[in-house]
XYZ file of C-alpha atoms in Angstrom:
601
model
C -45.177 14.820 1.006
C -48.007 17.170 1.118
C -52.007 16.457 0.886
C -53.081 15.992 -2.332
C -56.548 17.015 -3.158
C -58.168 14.520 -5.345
C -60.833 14.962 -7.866
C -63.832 12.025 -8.462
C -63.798 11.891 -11.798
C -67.044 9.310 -12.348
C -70.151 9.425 -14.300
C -73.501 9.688 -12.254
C -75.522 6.625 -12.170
C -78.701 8.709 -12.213
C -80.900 7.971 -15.167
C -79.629 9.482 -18.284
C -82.882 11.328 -18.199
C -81.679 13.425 -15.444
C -81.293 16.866 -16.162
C -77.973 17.071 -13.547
C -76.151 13.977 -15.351
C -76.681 15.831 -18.838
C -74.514 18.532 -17.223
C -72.632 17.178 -15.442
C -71.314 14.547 -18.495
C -71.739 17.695 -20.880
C -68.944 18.634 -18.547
C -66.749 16.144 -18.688
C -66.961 16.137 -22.143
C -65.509 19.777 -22.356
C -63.059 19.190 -19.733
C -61.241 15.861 -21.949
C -61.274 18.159 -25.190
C -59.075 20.983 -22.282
C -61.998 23.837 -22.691
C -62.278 24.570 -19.136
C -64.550 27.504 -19.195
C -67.167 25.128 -21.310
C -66.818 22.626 -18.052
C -67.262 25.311 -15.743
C -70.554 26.385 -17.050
C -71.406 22.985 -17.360
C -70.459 21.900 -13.836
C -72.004 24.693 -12.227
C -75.259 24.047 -13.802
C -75.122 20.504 -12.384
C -73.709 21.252 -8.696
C -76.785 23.954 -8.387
C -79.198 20.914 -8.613
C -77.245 18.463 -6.476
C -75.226 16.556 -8.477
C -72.371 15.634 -5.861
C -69.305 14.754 -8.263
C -70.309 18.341 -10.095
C -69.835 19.964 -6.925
C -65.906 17.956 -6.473
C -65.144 19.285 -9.605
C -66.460 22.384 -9.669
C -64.610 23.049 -6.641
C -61.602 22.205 -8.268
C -62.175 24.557 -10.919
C -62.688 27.261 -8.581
C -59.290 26.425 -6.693
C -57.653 26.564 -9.656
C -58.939 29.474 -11.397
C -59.842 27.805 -14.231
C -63.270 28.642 -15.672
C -63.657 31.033 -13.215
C -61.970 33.665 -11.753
C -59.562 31.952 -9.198
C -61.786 31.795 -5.731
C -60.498 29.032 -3.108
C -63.517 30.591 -0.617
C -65.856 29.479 -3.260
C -63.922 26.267 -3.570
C -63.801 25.412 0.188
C -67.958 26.384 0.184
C -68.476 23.849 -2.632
C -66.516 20.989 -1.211
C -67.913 21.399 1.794
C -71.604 20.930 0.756
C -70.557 17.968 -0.701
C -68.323 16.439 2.085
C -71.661 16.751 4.339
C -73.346 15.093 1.450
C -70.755 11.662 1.966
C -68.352 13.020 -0.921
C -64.974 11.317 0.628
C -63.427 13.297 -2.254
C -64.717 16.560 -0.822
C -63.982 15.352 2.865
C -60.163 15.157 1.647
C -60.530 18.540 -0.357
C -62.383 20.522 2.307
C -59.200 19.115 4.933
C -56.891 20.539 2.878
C -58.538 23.861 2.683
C -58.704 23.739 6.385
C -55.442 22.970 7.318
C -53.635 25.332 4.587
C -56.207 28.153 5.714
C -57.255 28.531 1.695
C -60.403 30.266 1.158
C -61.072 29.490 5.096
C -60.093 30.226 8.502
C -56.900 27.688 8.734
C -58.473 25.266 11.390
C -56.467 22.236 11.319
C -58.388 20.426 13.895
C -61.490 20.026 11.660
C -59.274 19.915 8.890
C -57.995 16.750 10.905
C -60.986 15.535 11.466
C -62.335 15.895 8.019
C -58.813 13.573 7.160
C -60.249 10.746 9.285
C -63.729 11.204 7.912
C -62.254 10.473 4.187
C -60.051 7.744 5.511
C -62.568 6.079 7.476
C -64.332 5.615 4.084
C -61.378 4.056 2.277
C -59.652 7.328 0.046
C -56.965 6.814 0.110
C -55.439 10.168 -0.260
C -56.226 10.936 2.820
C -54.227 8.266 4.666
C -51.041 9.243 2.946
C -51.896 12.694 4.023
C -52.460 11.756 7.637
C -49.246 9.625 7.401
C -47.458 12.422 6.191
C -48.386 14.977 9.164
C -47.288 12.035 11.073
C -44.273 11.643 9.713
C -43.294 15.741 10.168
C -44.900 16.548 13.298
C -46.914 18.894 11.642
C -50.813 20.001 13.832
C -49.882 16.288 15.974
C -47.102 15.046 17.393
C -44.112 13.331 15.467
C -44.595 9.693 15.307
C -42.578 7.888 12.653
C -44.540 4.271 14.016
C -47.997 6.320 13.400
C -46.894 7.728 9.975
C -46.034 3.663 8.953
C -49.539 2.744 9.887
C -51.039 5.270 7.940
C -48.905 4.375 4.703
C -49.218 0.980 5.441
C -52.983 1.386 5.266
C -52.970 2.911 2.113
C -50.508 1.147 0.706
C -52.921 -2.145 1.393
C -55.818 -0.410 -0.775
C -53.241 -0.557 -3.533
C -52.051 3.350 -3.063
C -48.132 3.283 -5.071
C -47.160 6.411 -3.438
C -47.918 5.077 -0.146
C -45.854 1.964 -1.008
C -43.111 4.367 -1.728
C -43.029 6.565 0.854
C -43.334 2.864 3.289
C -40.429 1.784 1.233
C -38.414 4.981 2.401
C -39.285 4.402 6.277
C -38.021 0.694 5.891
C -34.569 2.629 4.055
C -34.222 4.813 7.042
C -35.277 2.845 9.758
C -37.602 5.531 11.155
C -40.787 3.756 13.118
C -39.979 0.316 11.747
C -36.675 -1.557 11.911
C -34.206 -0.560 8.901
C -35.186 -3.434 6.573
C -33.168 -2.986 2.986
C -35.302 -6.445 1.680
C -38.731 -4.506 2.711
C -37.719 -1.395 1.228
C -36.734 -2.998 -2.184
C -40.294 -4.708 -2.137
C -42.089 -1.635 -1.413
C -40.271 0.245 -3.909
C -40.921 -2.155 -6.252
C -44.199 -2.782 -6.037
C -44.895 1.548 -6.345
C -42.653 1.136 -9.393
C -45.303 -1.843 -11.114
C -47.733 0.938 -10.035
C -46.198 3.696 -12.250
C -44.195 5.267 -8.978
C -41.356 7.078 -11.013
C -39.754 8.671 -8.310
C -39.799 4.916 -6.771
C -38.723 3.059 -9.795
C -35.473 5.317 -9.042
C -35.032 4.236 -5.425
C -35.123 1.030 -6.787
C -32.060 1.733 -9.427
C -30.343 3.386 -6.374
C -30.631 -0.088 -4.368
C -29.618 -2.146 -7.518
C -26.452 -0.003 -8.006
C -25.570 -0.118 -4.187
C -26.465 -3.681 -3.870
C -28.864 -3.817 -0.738
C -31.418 -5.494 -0.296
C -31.174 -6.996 -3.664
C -28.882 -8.298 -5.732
C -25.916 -5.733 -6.998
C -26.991 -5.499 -10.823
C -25.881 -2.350 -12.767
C -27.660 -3.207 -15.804
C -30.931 -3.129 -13.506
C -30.196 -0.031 -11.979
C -29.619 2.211 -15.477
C -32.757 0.669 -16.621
C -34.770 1.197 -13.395
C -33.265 5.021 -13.406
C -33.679 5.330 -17.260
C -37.539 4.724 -16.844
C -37.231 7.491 -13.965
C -35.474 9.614 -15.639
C -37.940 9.814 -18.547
C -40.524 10.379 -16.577
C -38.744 13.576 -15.056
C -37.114 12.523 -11.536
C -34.022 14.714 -11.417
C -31.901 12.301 -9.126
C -32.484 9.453 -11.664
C -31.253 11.974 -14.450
C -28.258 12.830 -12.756
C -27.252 8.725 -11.751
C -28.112 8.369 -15.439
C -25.729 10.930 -16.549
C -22.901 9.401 -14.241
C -23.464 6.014 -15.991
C -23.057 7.802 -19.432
C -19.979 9.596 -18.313
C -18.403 6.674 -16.744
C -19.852 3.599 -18.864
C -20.989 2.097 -16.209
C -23.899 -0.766 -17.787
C -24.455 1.290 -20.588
C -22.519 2.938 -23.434
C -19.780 5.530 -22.291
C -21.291 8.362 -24.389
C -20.587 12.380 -23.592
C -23.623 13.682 -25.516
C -25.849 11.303 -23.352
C -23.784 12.412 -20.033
C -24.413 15.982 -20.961
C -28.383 15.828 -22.108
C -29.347 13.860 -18.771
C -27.013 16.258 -16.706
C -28.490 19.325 -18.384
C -31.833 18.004 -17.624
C -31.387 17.426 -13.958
C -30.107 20.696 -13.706
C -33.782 22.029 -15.365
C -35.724 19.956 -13.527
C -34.526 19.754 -10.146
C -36.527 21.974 -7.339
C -35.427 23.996 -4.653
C -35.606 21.650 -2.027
C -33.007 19.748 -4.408
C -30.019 22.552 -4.585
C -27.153 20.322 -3.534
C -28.444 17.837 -6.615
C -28.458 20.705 -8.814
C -24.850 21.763 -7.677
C -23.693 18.290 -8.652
C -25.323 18.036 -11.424
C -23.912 21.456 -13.227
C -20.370 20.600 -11.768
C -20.832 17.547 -13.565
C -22.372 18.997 -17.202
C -19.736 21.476 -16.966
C -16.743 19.205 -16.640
C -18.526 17.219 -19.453
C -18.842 20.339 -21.683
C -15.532 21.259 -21.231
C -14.595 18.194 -23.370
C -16.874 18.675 -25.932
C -16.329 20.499 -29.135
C -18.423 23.144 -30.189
C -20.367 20.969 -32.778
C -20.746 18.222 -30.012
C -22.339 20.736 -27.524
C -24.443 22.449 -30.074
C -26.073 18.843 -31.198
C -26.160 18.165 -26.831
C -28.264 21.646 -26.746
C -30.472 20.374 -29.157
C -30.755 16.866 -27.764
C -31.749 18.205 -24.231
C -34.466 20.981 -25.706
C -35.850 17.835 -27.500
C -36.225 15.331 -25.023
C -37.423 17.721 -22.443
C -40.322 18.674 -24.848
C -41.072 15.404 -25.236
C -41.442 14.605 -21.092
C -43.697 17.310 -21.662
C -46.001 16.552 -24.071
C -46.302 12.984 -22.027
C -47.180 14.727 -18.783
C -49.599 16.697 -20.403
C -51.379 14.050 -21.899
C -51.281 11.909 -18.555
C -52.763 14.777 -16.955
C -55.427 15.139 -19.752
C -56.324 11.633 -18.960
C -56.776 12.579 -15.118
C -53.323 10.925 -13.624
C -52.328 12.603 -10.568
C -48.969 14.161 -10.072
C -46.461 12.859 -7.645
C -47.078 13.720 -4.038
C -43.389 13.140 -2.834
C -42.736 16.846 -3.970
C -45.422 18.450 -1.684
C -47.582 19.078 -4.221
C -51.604 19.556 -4.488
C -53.062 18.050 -6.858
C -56.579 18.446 -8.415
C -56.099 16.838 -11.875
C -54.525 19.096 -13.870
C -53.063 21.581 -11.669
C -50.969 21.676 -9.394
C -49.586 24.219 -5.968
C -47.119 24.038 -3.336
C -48.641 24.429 0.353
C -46.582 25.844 3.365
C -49.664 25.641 5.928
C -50.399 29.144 5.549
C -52.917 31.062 4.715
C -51.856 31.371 1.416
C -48.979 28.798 0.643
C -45.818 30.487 0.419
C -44.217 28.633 -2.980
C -46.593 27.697 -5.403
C -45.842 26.480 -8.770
C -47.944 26.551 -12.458
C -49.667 24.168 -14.353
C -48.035 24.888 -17.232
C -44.318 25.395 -17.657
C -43.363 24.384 -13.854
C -42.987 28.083 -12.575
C -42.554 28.321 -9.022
C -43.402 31.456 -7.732
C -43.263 33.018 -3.864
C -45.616 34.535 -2.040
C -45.067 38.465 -1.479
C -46.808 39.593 2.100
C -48.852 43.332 1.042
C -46.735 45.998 2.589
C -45.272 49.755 2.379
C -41.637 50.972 1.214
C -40.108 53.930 0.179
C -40.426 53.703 -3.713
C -37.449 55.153 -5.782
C -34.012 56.344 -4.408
C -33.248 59.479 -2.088
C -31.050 62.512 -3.425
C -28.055 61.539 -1.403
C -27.764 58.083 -3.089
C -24.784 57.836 -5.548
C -25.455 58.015 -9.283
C -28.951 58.076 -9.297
C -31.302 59.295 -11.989
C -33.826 61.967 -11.875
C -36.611 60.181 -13.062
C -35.843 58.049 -9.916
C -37.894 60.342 -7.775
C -39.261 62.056 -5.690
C -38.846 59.352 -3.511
C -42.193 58.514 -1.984
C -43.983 56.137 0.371
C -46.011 53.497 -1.264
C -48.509 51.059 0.090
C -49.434 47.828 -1.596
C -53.077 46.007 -0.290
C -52.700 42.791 -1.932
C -50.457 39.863 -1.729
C -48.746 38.550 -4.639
C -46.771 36.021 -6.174
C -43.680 36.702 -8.179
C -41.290 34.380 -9.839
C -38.873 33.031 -7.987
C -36.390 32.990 -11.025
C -36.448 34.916 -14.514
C -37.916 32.618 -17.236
C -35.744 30.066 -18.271
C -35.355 28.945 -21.997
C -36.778 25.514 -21.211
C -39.718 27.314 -19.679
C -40.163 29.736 -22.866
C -39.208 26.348 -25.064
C -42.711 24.599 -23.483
C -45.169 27.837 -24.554
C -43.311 28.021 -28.180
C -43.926 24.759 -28.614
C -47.113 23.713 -27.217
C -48.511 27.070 -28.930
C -46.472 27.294 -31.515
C -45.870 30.922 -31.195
C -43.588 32.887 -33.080
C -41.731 35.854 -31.096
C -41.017 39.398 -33.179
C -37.454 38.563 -32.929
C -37.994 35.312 -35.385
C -40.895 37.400 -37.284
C -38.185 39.928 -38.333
C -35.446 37.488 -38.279
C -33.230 39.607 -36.668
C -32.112 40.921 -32.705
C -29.447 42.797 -31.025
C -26.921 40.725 -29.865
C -23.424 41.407 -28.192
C -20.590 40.251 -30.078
C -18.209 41.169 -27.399
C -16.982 44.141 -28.500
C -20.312 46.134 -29.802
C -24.170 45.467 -30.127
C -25.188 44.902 -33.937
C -28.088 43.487 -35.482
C -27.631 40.055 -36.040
C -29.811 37.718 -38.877
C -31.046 34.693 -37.391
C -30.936 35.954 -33.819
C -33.995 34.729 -31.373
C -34.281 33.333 -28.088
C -33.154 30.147 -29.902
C -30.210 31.213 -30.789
C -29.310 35.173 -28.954
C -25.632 35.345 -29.824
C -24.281 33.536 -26.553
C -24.410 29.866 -25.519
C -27.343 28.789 -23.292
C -29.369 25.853 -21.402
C -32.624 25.160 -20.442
C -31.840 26.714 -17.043
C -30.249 30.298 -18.714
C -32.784 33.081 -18.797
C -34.974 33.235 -21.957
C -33.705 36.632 -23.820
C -34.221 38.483 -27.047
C -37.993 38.781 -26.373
C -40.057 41.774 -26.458
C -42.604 43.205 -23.943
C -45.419 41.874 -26.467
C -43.458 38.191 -26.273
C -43.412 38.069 -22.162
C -47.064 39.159 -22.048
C -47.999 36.774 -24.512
C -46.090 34.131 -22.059
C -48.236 35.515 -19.272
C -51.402 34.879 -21.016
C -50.765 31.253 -22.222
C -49.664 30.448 -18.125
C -52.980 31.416 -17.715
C -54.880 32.526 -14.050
C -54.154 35.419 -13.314
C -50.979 35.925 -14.501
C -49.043 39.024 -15.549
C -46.360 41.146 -15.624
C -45.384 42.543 -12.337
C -46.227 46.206 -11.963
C -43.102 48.728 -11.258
C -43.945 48.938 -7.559
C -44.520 45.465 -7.079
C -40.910 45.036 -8.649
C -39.167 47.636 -6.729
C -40.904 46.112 -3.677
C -39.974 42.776 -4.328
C -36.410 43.412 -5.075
C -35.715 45.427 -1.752
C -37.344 42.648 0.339
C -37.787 45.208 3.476
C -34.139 46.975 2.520
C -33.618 50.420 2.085
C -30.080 50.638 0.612
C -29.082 50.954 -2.855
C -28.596 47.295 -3.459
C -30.971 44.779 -1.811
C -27.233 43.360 0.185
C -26.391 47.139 1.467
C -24.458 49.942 -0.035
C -21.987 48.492 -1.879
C -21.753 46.551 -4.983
C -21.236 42.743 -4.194
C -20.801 40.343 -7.094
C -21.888 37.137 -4.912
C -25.334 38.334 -5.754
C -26.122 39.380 -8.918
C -24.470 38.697 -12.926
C -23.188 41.836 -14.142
C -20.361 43.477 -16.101
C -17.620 42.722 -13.429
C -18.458 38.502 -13.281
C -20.886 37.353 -15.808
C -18.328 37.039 -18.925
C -20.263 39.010 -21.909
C -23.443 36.669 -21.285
C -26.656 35.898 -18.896
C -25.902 32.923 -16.828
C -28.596 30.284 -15.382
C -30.958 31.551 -13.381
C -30.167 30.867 -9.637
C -26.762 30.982 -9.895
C -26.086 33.974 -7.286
C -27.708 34.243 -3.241
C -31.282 35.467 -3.447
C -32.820 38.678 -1.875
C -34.228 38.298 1.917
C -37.235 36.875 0.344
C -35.750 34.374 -1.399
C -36.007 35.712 -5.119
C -32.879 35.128 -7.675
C -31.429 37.603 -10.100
C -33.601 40.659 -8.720
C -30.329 42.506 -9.897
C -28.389 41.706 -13.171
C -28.946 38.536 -15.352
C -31.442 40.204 -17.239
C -33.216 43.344 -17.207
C -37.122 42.627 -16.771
C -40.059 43.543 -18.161
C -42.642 45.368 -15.706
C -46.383 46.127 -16.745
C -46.352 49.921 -16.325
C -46.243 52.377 -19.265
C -42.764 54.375 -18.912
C -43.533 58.017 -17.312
C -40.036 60.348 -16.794
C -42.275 62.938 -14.568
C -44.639 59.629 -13.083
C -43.293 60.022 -9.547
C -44.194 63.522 -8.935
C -47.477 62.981 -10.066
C -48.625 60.430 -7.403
C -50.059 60.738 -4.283
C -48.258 60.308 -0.898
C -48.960 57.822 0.115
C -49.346 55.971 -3.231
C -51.571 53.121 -3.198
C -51.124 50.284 -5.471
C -49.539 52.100 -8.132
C -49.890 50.915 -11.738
C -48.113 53.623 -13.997
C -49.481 56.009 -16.406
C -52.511 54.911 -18.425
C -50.756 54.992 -21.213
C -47.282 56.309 -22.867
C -44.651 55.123 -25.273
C -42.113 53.365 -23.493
C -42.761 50.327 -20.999
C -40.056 49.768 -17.997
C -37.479 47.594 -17.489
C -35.698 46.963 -13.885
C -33.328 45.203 -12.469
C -29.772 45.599 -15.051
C -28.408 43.113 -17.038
C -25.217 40.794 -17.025
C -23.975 43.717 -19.573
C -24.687 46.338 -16.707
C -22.630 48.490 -14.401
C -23.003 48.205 -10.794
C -24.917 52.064 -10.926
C -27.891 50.020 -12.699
C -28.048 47.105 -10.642
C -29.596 49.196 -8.363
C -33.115 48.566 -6.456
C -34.382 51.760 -7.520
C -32.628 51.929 -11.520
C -35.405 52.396 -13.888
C -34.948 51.876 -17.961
C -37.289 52.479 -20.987
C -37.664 50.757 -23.774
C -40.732 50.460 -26.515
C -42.824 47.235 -26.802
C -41.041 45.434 -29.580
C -37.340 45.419 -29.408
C -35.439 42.451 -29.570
C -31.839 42.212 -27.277
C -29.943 39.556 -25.872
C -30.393 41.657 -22.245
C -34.082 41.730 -22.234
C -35.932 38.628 -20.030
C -38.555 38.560 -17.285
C -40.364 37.072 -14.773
C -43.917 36.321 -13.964
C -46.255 37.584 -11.669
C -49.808 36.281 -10.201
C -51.848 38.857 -7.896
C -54.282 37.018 -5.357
């Protein structure tokens, strides 16, 4: 229940003669047809001569980094002019800067103040966002009674989250009295609003009978609506009511597609939904024949790209995303913030990645001559020293994730171009016809890691994302994956299958991404799933030629051979190791090559 930063989106009412309105509608313009650099030119041009809005947006598209080089310093300066102008928009903004220290000294005092500024002129935003630091005790003290007053507040000037979040305390009983009749009308009235996650709640009461009458027929269609609009827990009670026939059809393929998509779409903060909800698609798929789970597949990749292409739209039309996660919104993207200088999860625009934040640092790059089975081309070892903070995927590319840039783009990898890739068939690797990372020779779900995709493929990946995104350079991987260790294995010496997919537990295939205990910074499948793609040219001789201390290596300029790291599910426990390198050229296709993403700051 973060802050979200809100964007004016309004047309001057300066006379159309006036040289800032042309710009700053010029820039609208570009922004509805999604050609952000065309805005940003735009937008500047009218924020130069005054043109408050211009200035909102513009520092939204600095936030961002779209249209510009990503610059939340620039961002904060812009939304600052025009919170001192009477921009309640900016006033929000700027507080969120302040508090999250993002492009600013974190001060959360002024950011505070700038809160009660906004509110004080009606944004509603900004009450939900002083509710909420209410409501965790976050910069003031925790007051459940002060967090009500706040939501109530907004709530009154017709805010549906607020309703929603009111409807919750009423649930809980935390600062009013526990009121199941209050929290039914709350919920109820965010869910007229177009409050999915609320529209939920409001199945959940239905089912359980409180506070309204005990309807099961309500409650699937109040979660159905949810659950097309992409609220995991409403997928999941869906997929119970399929499994069981519960007020709608019993129906296995249904069970399976809504379980399967509450697995894919559930976030961190959601893991013991996500446990349930693969138990449950597993004991479903265990029933199914293999024509019945191939058409389920299908069914699931389909109606996921369809929640897609509806998001994106709403966003195109300026809807803001739900708050309830703890996201910031300005319009069309979105980020996680922690309350740190730089937030320490984030996640994209496009394709839902969430990434975490890597602190700069030094480590001791490659492995030492006493460490078992190690390669020569893993050393020297060396010390190396990286300046800049980064994010890195917290998990490997998913299917689902790939299955949003194929189809939005309508790319086509080299594996489909050939129509061919490696692929295990359990007993040797062979060529396969018709192979791709629709169809890699093992089965698969929107959660398993994409595969069968080239260095060429990922990068391509990395450039639709957009921002600054990238492949992660060999050091930043290594550096990553040890997470402050200095062993062999990120967990110690020894090999230890409760962390990693590899030869000894993964059964001939990748397996979803999360599946195993993260590093010490709280990254999945760093070793085994899937070997990854780094940015660095391949160099057998690389280490000796760098400098001690190395600073923010990035490879040799150019070579034959890019790296991979990390093993694969296929792997022995010798190259599941932190410091393992492998080679490969930039276009073959195998059902152990994946990766993850990486955004430098």
């Amino acid at each position: 229940m973060k802050a979200a930063l809100c964007v004016i989106l309004c047309v001057a009412t300066l006379p159309a003669c006036d040289r800032a309105s042309r710009y700053f509608r010029a820039g609208e313009e570009a922004a509805s047809r999604g050609d952000d650099k065309a805005a940003a030119v735009q937008f500047l041009e009218a924020a130069r001569r005054g043109h408050v809005p211009a200035q909102v947006r513009l520092g939204a598209l600095y936030f961002r980094g779209s249209g510009f080089p990503m610059d939340q310093a620039e961002a904060a300066r812009w939304w600052r002019i025009a919170a001192e102008a009477g921009s309640a928009a900016a006033q929000h903004n700027l507080a969120v800067a302040l508090c999250g220290g993002h492009g600013v000294p974190r001060d959360c005092e002024e950011g505070i103040a700038w809160y009660r500024r906004a509110a004080e002129r009606g944004l509603a935003e900004s009450k939900c966002a002083l509710g909420a630091l209410s409501y965790r005790g976050e910069e003031v003290r925790r007051d459940y009674a002060e967090a009500a007053r706040w939501w109530q507040a907004a709530a009154d000037a017709g805010d549906p989250w607020a309703q929603g979040a009111l409807g919750a305390l009423f649930y809980h009983g935390r600062g009013v009295r526990r009121d199941y009749a209050e929290a039914a009308r709350c919920w109820r009235a965010a869910a007229d609003a177009g409050d999915p996650w609320a529209r939920g709640a409001l199945g959940t009461l239905f089912h359980h009978g409180r506070g309204v009458r005990r309807d099961y027929a309500e409650a699937a269609r109040c979660w159905r609506a949810a659950a097309d609009a992409g609220v995991a827990e409403a997928q999941y009670n869906l997929g119970v009511a399929h499994r069981h026939g519960r007020a709608v059809p019993r129906d296995p393929l249904s069970a399976y597609v809504w379980f399967d998509l509450a697995v894919a779409g559930s976030s961190p903060d959601e893991a013991a939904l996500r446990s349930m909800a693969v138990r449950a698609r597993n004991a479903v798929e265990r029933r199914m024949s293999r024509e019945e789970l191939a058409a389920a597949k299908g069914a699931s990749l389909e109606r996921m790209l369809a929640m897609r292409r509806r998001e994106d739209a709403r966003l195109r039309r300026g809807g803001l995303l739900s708050r309830r996660e703890g996201y910031v919104d300005m319009g069309k993207g979105h980020f996680r913030f922690e309350g740190k200088r730089h937030p320490r999860l984030v996640r994209t625009e496009k394709a839902g990645i969430e990434m975490a934040l890597i602190e700069p640092g030094t480590f001791m790059m490659g492995s030492p001559d006493t460490e078992l089975l190690r390669l020569t081309h893993e050393g020297p070892r060396r010390r190396v020293k990286l300046t800049r903070p980064f994010y890195l995927g917290t998990y490997e590319i998913t299917v689902g994730q790939f299955a949003l840039f194929a189809e939005s783009t309508g790319y086509t990898t080299v594996a489909e171009r050939e129509g061919h890739a490696w692929v295990w068939n359990g007993a040797e690797w062979s060529l396969r016809e018709g192979a791709s990372w629709r169809s890699p020779g093992h089965a698969q779900d929107l959660s398993s890691p994409v595969t069968c995709v080239t260095w060429y493929d990922a990068e391509m990946f990395c450039r639709w994302v957009g921002g600054k995104c990238r492949l992660p350079t060999e050091a930043e991987w290594e550096y990553a994956c040890r997470a402050g260790s200095g062993t062999a294995y990120f967990w110690g010496d020894r090999m230890d299958g409760d962390y990693c997919w590899y030869t000894g537990n993964a059964g001939d295939r990748p397996r979803p991404v999360g599946g195993r205990k993260p590093n010490g910074w709280g990254l999945f499948d760093m070793s085994g799933n899937v070997l990854e793609w780094c940015a660095d040219w391949y160099g057998g001789d690389s280490y000796r030629r760098r400098p001690v201390p190395d600073v923010d290596p990035t490879g040799p300029p150019a070579g034959q051979f890019k790296v991979l790291r990390g093993g694969s599910w296929f792997h022995y426990p010798r190259h599941l190791r932190s410091a393992y390198r492998f080679r490969q050229d930039l276009f073959p296709t195998s059902a152990q090559y994946g990766f993850r993403v990486a955004c430098p700051l």
